Coordinates of C-alpha atoms (C1' of nucleotides) in Angstrom, one line a residue:
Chain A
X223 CA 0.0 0.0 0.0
X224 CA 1.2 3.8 -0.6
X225 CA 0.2 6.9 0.2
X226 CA 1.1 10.2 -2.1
X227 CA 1.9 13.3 -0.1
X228 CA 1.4 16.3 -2.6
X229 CA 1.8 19.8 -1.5
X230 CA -0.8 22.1 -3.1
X231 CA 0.2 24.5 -5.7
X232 CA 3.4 24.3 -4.1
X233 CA 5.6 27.1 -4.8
X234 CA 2.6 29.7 -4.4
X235 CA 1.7 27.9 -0.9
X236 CA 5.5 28.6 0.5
X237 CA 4.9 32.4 -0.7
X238 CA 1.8 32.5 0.7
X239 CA 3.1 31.1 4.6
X240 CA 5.5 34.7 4.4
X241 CA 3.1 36.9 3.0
X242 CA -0.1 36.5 4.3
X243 CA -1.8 39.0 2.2
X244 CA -1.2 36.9 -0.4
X245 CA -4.1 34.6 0.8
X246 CA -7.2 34.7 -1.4
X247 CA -5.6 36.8 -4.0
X248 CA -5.0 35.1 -7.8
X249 CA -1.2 34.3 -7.3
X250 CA 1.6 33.4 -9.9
X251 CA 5.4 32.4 -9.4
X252 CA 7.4 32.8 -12.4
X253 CA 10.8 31.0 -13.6
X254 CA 13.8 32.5 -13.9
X255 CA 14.0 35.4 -16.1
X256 CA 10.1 35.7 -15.2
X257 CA 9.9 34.1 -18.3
X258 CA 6.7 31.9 -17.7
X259 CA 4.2 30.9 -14.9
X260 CA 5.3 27.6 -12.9
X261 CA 2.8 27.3 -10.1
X262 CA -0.7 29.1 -9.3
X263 CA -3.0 29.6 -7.0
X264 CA -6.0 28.0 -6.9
X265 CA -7.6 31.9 -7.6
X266 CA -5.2 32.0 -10.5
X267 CA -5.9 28.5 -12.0
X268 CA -9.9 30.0 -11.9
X269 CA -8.9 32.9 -14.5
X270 CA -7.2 30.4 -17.2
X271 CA -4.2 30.9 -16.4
X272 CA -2.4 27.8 -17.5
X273 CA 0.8 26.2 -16.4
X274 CA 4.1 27.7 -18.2
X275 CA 2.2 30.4 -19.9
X276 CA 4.4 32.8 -21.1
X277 CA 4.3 36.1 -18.7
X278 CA 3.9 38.7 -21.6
X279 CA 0.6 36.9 -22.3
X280 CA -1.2 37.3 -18.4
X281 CA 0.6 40.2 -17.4
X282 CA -2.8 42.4 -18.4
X283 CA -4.5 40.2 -15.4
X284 CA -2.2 42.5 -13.0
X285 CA -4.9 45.5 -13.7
X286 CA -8.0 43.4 -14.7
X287 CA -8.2 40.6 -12.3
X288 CA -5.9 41.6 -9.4
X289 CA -3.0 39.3 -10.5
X290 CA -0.1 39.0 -8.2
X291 CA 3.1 37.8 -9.6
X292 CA 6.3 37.0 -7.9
X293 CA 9.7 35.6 -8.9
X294 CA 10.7 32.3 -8.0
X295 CA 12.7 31.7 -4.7
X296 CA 13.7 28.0 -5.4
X297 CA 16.3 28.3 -2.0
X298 CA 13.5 28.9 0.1
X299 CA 10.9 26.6 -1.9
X300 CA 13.9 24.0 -1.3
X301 CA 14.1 24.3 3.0
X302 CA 10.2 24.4 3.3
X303 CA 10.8 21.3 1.3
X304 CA 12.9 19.8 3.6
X305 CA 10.6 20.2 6.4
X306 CA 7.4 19.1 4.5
X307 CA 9.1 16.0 3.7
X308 CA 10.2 15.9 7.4
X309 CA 6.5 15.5 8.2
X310 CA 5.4 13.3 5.8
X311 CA 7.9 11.0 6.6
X312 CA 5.9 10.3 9.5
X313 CA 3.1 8.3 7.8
X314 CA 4.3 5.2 7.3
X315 CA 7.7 3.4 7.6
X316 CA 9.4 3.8 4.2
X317 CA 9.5 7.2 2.0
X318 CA 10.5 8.2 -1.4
X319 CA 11.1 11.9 -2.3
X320 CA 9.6 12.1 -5.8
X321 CA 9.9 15.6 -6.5
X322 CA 10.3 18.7 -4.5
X323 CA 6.4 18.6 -3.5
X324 CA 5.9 14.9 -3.9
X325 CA 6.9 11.9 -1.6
X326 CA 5.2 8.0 -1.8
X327 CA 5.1 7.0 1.9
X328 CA 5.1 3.0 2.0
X329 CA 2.4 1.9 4.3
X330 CA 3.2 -1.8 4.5
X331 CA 2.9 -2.6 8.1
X332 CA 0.6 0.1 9.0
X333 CA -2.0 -0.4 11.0
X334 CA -5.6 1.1 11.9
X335 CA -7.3 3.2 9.7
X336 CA -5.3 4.8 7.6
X337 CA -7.7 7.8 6.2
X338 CA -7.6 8.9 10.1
X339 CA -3.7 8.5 10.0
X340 CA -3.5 10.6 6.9
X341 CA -5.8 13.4 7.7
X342 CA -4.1 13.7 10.8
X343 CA -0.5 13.9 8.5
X344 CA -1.8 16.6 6.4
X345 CA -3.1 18.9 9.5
X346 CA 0.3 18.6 11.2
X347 CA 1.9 19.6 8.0
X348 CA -0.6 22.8 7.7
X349 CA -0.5 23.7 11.5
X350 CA 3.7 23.4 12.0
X351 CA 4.1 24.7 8.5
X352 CA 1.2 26.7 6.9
X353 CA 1.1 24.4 3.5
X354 CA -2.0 22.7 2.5
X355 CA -1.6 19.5 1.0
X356 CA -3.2 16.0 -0.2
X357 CA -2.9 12.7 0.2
X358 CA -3.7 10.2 -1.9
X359 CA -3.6 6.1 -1.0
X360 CA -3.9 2.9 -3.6
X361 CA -2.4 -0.3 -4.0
X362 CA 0.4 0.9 -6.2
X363 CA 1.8 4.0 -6.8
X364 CA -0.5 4.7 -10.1
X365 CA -3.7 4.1 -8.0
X366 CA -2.0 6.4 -4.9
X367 CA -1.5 9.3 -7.2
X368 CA -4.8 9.0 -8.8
X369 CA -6.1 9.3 -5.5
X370 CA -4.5 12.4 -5.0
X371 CA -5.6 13.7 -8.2
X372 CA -9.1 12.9 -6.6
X373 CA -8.3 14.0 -3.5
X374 CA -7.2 17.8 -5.3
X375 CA -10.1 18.0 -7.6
X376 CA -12.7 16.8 -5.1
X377 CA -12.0 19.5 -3.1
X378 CA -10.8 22.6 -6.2
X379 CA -13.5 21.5 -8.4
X380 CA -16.8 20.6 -6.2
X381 CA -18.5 18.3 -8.8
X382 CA -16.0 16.6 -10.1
X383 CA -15.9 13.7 -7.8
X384 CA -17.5 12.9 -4.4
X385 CA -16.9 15.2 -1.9
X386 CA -16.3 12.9 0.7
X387 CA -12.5 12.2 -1.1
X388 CA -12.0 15.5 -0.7
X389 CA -8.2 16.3 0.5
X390 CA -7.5 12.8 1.5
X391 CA -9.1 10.0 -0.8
X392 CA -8.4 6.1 0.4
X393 CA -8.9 4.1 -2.6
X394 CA -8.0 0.8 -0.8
X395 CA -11.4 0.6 1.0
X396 CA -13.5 0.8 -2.3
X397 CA -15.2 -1.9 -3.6
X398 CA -14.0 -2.5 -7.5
X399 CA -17.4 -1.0 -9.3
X400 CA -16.9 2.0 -6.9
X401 CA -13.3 2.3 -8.2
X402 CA -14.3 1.6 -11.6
X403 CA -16.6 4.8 -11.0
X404 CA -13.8 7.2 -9.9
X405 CA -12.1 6.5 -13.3
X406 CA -14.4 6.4 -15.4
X407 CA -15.2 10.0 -14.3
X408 CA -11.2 10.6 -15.5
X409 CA -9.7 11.4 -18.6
X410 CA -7.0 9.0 -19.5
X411 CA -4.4 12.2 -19.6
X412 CA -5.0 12.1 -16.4
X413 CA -3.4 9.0 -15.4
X414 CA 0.6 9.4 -14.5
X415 CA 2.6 8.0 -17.3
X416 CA 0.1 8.8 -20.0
X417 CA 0.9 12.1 -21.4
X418 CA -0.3 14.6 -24.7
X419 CA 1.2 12.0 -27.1
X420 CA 0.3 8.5 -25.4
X421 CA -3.2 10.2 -24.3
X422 CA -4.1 11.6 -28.1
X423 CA -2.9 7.8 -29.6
X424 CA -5.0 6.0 -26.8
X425 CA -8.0 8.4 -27.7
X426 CA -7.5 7.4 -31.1
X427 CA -8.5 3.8 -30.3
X428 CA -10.8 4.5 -28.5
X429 CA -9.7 4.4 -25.1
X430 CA -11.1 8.3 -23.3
X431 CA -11.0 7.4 -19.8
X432 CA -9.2 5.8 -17.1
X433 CA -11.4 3.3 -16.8
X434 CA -11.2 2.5 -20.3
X435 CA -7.4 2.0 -20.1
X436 CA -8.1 0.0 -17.1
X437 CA -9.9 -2.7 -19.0
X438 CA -7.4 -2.4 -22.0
X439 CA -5.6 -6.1 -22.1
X440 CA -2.4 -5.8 -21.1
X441 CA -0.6 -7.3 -23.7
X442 CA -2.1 -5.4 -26.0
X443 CA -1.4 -2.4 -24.7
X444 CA 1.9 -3.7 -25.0
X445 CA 1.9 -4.6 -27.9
X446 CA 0.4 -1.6 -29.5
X447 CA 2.2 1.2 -27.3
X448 CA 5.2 0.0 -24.7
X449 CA 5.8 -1.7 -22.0
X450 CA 5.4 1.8 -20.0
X451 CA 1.9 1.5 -20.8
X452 CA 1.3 -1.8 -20.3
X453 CA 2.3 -1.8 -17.0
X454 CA 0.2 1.4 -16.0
X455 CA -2.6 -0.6 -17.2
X456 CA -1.6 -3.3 -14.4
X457 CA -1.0 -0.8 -12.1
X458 CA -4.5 0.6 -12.6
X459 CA -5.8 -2.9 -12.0
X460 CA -3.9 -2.8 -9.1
X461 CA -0.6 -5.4 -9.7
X462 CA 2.1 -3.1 -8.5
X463 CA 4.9 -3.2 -10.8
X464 CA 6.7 0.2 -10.2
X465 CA 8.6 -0.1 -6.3
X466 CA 9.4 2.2 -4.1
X467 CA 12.7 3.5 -4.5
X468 CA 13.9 4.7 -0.8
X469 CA 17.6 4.8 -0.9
X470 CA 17.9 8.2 -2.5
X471 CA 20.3 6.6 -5.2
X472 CA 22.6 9.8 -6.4
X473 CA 22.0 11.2 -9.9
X474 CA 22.4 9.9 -12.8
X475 CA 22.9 12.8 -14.6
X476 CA 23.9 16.5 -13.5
X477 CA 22.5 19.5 -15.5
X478 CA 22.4 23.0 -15.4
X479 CA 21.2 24.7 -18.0
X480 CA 19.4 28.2 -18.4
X481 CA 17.8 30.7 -21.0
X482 CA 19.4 33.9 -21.6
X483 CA 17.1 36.8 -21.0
X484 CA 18.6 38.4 -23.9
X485 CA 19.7 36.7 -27.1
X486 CA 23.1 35.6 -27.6
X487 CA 25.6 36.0 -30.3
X488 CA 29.0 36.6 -29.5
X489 CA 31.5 33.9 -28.0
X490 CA 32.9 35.5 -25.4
X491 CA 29.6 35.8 -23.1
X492 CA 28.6 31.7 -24.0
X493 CA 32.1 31.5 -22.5
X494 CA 31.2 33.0 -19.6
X495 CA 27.5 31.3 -19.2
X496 CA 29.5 27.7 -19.7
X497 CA 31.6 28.2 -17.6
X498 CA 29.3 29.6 -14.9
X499 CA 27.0 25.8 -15.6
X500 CA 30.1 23.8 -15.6
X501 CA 31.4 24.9 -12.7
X502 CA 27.7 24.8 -10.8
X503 CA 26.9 21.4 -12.1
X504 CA 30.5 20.2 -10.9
X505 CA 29.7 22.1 -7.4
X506 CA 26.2 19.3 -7.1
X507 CA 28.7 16.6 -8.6
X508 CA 31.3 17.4 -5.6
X509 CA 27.9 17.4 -3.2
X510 CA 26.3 13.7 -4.0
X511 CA 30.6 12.6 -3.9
X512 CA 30.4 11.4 -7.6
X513 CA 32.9 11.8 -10.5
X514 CA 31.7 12.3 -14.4
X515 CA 33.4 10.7 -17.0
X516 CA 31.8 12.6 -19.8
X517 CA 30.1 16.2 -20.6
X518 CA 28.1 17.3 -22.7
X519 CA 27.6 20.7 -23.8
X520 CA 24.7 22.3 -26.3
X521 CA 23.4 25.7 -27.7
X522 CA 20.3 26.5 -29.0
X523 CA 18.5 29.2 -30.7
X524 CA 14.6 29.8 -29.3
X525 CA 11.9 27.2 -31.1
X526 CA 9.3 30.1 -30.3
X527 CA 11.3 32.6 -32.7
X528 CA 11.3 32.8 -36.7
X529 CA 15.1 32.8 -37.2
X530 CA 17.2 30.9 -38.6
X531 CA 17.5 27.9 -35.8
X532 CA 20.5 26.0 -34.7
X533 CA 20.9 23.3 -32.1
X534 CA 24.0 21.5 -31.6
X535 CA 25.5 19.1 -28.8
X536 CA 28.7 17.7 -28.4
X537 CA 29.5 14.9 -25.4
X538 CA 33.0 15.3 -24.8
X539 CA 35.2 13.0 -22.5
X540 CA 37.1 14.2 -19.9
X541 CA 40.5 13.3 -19.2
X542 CA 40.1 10.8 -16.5
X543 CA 36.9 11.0 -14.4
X544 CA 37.0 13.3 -11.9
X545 CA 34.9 16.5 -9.6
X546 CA 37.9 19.1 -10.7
X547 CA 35.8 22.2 -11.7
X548 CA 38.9 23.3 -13.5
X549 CA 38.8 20.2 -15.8
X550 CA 35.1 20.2 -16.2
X551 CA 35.3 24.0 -17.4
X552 CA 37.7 23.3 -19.4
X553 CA 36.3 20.4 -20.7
X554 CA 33.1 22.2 -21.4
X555 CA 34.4 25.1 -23.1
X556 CA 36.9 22.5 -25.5
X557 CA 32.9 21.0 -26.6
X558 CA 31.7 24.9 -27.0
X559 CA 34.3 25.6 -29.3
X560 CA 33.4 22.8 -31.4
X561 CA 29.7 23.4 -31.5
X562 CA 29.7 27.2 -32.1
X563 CA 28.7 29.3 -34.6
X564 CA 28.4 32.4 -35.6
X565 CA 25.4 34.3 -36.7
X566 CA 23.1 32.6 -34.5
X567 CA 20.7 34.4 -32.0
X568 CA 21.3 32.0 -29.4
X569 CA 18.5 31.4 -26.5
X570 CA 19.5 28.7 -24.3
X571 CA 22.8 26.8 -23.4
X572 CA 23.4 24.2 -20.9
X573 CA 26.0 21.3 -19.4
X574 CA 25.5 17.9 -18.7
X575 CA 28.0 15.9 -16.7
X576 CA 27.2 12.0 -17.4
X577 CA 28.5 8.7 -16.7
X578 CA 28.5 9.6 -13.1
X579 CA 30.2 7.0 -10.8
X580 CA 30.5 7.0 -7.0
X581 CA 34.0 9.2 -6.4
X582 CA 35.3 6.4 -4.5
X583 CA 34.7 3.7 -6.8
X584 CA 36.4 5.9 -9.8
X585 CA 39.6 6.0 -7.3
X586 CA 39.1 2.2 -7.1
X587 CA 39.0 2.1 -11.0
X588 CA 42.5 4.1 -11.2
X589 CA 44.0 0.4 -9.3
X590 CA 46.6 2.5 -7.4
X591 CA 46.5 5.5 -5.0
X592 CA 45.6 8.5 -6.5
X593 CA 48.8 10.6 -7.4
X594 CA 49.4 13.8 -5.1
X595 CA 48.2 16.5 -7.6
X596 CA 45.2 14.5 -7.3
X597 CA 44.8 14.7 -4.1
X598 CA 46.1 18.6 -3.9
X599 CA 43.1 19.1 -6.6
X600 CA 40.5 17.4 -4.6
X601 CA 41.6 19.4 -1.1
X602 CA 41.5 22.4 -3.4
X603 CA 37.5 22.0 -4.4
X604 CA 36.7 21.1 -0.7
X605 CA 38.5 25.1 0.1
X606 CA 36.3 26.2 -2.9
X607 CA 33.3 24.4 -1.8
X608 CA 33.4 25.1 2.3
X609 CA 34.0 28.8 1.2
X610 CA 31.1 29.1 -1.1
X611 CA 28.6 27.8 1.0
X612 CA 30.1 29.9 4.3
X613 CA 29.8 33.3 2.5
X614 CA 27.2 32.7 -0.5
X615 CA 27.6 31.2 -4.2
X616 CA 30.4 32.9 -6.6
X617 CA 32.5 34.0 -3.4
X618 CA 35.3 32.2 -5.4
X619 CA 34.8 31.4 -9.1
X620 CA 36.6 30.1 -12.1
X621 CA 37.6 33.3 -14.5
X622 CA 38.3 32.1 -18.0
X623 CA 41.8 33.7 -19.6
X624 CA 39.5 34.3 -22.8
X625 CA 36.9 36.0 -21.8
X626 CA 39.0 39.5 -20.7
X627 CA 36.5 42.2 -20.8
X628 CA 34.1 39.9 -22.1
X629 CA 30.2 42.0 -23.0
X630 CA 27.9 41.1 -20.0
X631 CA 24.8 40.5 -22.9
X632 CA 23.6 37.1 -21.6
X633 CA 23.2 38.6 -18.1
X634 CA 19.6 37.8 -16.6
X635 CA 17.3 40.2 -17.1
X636 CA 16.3 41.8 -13.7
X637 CA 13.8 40.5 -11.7
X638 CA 10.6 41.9 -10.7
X639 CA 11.8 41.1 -6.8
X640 CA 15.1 40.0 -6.4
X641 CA 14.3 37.7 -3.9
X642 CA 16.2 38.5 -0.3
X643 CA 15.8 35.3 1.5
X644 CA 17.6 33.7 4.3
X645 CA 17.1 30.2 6.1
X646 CA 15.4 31.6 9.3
X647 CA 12.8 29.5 11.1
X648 CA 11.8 31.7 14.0
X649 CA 10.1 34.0 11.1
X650 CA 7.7 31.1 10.7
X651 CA 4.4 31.4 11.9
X652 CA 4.8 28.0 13.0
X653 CA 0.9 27.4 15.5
X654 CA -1.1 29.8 13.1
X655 CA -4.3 27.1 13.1
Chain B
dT281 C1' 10.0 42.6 -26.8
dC282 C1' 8.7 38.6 -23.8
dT283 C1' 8.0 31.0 -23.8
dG284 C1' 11.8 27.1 -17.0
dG285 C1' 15.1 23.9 -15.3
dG286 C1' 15.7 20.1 -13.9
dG287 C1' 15.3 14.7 -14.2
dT288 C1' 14.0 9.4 -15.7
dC289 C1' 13.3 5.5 -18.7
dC290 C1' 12.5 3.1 -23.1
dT291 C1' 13.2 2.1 -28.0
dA292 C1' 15.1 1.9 -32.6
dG293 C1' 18.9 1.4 -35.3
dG294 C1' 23.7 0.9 -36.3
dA295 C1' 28.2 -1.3 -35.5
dC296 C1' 30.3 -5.2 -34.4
dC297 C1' 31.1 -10.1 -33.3
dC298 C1' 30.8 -15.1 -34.2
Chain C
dT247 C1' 25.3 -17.7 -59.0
dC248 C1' 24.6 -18.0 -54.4
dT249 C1' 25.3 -13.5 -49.6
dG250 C1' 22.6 -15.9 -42.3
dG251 C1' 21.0 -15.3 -37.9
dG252 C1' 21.5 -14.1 -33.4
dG253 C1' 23.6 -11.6 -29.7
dT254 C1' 25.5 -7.4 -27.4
dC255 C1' 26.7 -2.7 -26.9
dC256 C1' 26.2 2.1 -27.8
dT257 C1' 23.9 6.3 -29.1
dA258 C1' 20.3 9.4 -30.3
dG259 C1' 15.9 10.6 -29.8
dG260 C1' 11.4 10.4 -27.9
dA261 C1' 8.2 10.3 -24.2
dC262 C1' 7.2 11.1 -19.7
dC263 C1' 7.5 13.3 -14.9
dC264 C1' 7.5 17.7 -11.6

DNA sequence: TCTGGGGTCCTAGGACCC
DNA sequence: TCTGGGGTCCTAGGACCC
C-alpha cells in the first residue's frame, strides 16, 4: 500500500506562509528570467491561467483581475521542502522523495485506519508549517497518485468527484465498481505516465477514460504502445509493478542549463555562461561525492522565434573521471568551441555531466592511490566548496583567460523582486491554526 | 520585446562479433 | 550464381514526470 503526499500549488503555498496578504488573492510564481508561470494559486488556475504560460501573455491580469506575480525563490521553496518532507515521513515506515512537492510513503505494516492516519498527516503539516496538502492512498503508486488527483479536484472543483474524497481520498477501502466509478469520471491524460502524445494515440483507439485503459488487455497495450503503458494498465488494476525507491540513489545525470534573458551571439559571453554551468553542475557533482566521465555541452537558438534555428551538442570526455571544476570547465568550453557558430541568435545553453560514478569507486577504478596532484586538486574543491557555501555562491569562481572584458549580454534580465531570502525558522508562523 | 530547469526510462537502429 | 541469424553494446531521440 502507498500513500502520495502532494503539496498544493506548491511554490505559491511557500509564498503565501511569508506573506499572508497573499491569501485569497489570484497568485503566480514565475521562472527564472520571469519568463513563464510555474505554479498558481487556486484563484489563478480560476482565471485560465495555465501552467508555463508565457508572462507577456497574463501580465494584463495585473490590472483586470488583481493578479499578483512573484519571482521564483527556489532556496526557500527547497528548506520548506525539507521540512514538509520531514512530516510526511511520518506516515508510514518507508519514503520516497519524488519531486520537490511529492513523496510516496510506504504503508506496509501500518496499522488502523489509515484515512484517520492521513488526515491527521496533512493537518500537522498545515498547522507546523502553513502548506495545505493531499494525500492520496492505492495499491500501487499509479492508484496512490490517482487518488491524490481525486483528492485535489474533489476538493478545487466541487463536482467533479464525491466530496467525501476530498483532500484525503483512500482508494483501498473501495469496492471494485466503486473504483471503476472514480475513473471512469477521468480522462486518460489524467493518469501518471500517459501524457499529450500517449493520451491523443490511446483516444484514437478508443480508449477516453481511465477506466477505459483499465480494462485495456495488457498485452495489447503492449503490444500496441510500450511496456510503460502496459504496466500502468496493471498498475491501474492494481498489480504493483513500479517499487518504491527509498535509498535516494545519487543522480544519474547532473544539468544546469538556463535561457538567456537576452539573445546571444558573441563567443565570449557563451564562454562565460559555460563556464558559470560547468562549474555549478560540478559544485552538485562534488555534493552527491560522484565523478563524471563525460560532458556534454549544447546551444540553442529559441523554437518560439522565426530565425534561422540552430541546435547542436557535443559529449565530450574528460580526461580521466574526476569532480575538478577546472577540468570540467575546461572540458566544457573545449565542446563549445566545437559546437559554435556564428550568426546565430542563441537562446539557451546548458552542461551535462554524465556517466556519473561514486567518487570512491572511480579512485578504485584508477587500481593505485591516486597521485598527489590529485589529491592537492581534490583538497583544493573542498576550500572552494566550504567557502562558497560559508559566504554565498560565486564567493570564489573560475575566470576564463579568454573571456577578458568579455560583454555582460547574456546577463539575466532583472527581476521583478530580487528575492532577499535567508534560512530563518523563527520567522515562521509555525501554531497559526 | 517577452516561452523554465531540472530529471527518468525506453526504444530503434547501427556497429560489431561469431 | 549464391550472400545468415542471433547476440551485445552504444547512441540518439522520444516520451514522460515535476
Amino acid at each position: 500500500m502507498f500513500a502520495l503526499v502532494d503539496g498544493n500549488n506548491f511554490y505559491v503555498s511557500c509564498e503565501r506562509v511569508f506573506r499572508p496578504a497573499l491569501e485569497g488573492v489570484p497568485v503566480v510564481v514565475l521562472s527564472n528570467n520571469d519568463g513563464c508561470a510555474i505554479a498558481r494559486s487556486n484563484e489563478a488556475k480560476a482565471l485560465g491561467i495555465q501552467m508555463g504560460q508565457p508572462w507577456h501573455e497574463i501580465r494584463h491580469r495585473e490590472a483586470s483581475d488583481g493578479l499578483v506575480v512573484v519571482s521564483a525563490n527556489f532556496a526557500l521553496y527547497g528548506d520548506m521542502s525539507d521540512r514538509m518532507m520531514s512530516l510526511a515521513a511520518g506516515l508510514g515506515p518507508s519514503q520516497e522523495i519524488y519531486s520537490i512537492d511529492e513523496s510516496f510513503i510506504g504503508l506496509d505494516g501500518v496499522r488502523g485506519d489509515l484515512k484517520a492516519r492521513a488526515l491527521a498527516v496533512r493537518s500537522r503539516i498545515l498547522r507546523w508549517m502553513g502548506v495545505p496538502c493531499c494525500i492520496g492512498i492505492g495499491s500501487t503508486k499509479t492508484l496512490a497518485k490517482f487518488a491524490n488527483h481525486v483528492a485535489k479536484s474533489a476538493e478545487r472543483k466541487p463536482g467533479s468527484y464525491p466530496l467525501q474524497h476530498a483532500q484525503v481520498c483512500d482508494l483501498s477501502t473501495l469496492a471494485w465498481h466503486q473504483l471503476e466509478e472514480l475513473l471512469e469520471a477521468t480522462d486518460v491524460g489524467e493518469i501518471w505516465g500517459i501524457g499529450p502524445r500517449l493520451g491523443k494515440q490511446l483516444r484514437k483507439v478508443g480508449v477516453a477514460t481511465a477506466a477505459d485503459l483499465a480494462r485495456l488487455d495488457p498485452a495489447t497495450a503492449r503490444a500496441r504502445f510500450s511496456v510503460v503503458v502496459e504496466r500502468t494498465v496493471r498498475e491501474l488494476r492494481g498489480m504493483a509493478c513500479i517499487s518504491l525507491d527509498d535509498l535516494s540513489q545519487p543522480r544519474q545525470q547532473i544539468t544546469c542549463t538556463r535561457s538567456f534573458g537576452r539573445p546571444v551571439q558573441a563567443y565570449g559571453p557563451l564562454v562565460e555562461a559555460i563556464s558559470e554551468f560547468a562549474s555549478r553542475a560540478a559544485e552538485k557533482l562534488r555534493a552527491q561525492s560522484s565523478h563524471a566521465g563525460h560532458v556534454l555541452v549544447f546551444i540553442r537558438t529559441s523554437p518560439f522565434r522565426k530565425e534561422p534555428q540552430y541546435s547542436r551538442s557535443v559529449t565530450v570526455a574528460l580526461p580521466r573521471p574526476c569532480a575538478d571544476t577546472l577540468a570540467i570547465v575546461s572540458t566544457a568550453l573545449s565542446g563549445l568551441q566545437a559546437i559554435y557558430q556564428p550568426g546565430y541568435q542563441l537562446a539557451k545553453a546548458g552542461v551535462m555531466l554524465m556517466d556519473l560514478v561514486a567518487a570512491s569507486h572511480a579512485q578504485l577504478d584508477l587500481g593505485l592511490e591516486a597521485p598527489d596532484g590529485h589529491r592537492d586538486k581534490a583538497r583544493l574543491m573542498q576550500a572552494l566548496d566550504a567557502v562558497n557555501s560559508r559566504w554565498g555562491r560565486d564567493t570564489i569562481k573560475v575566470g576564463s583567460a579568454k573571456i577578458g572584458s568579455a560583454p555582460r549580454g547574456w546577463t539575466m534580465k532583472q527581476q521583478r523582486r530580487t528575492p532577499a531570502y535567508t534560512t530563518d525558522w523563527s520567522q515562521m508562523p509555525i501554531a497559526r491554526a
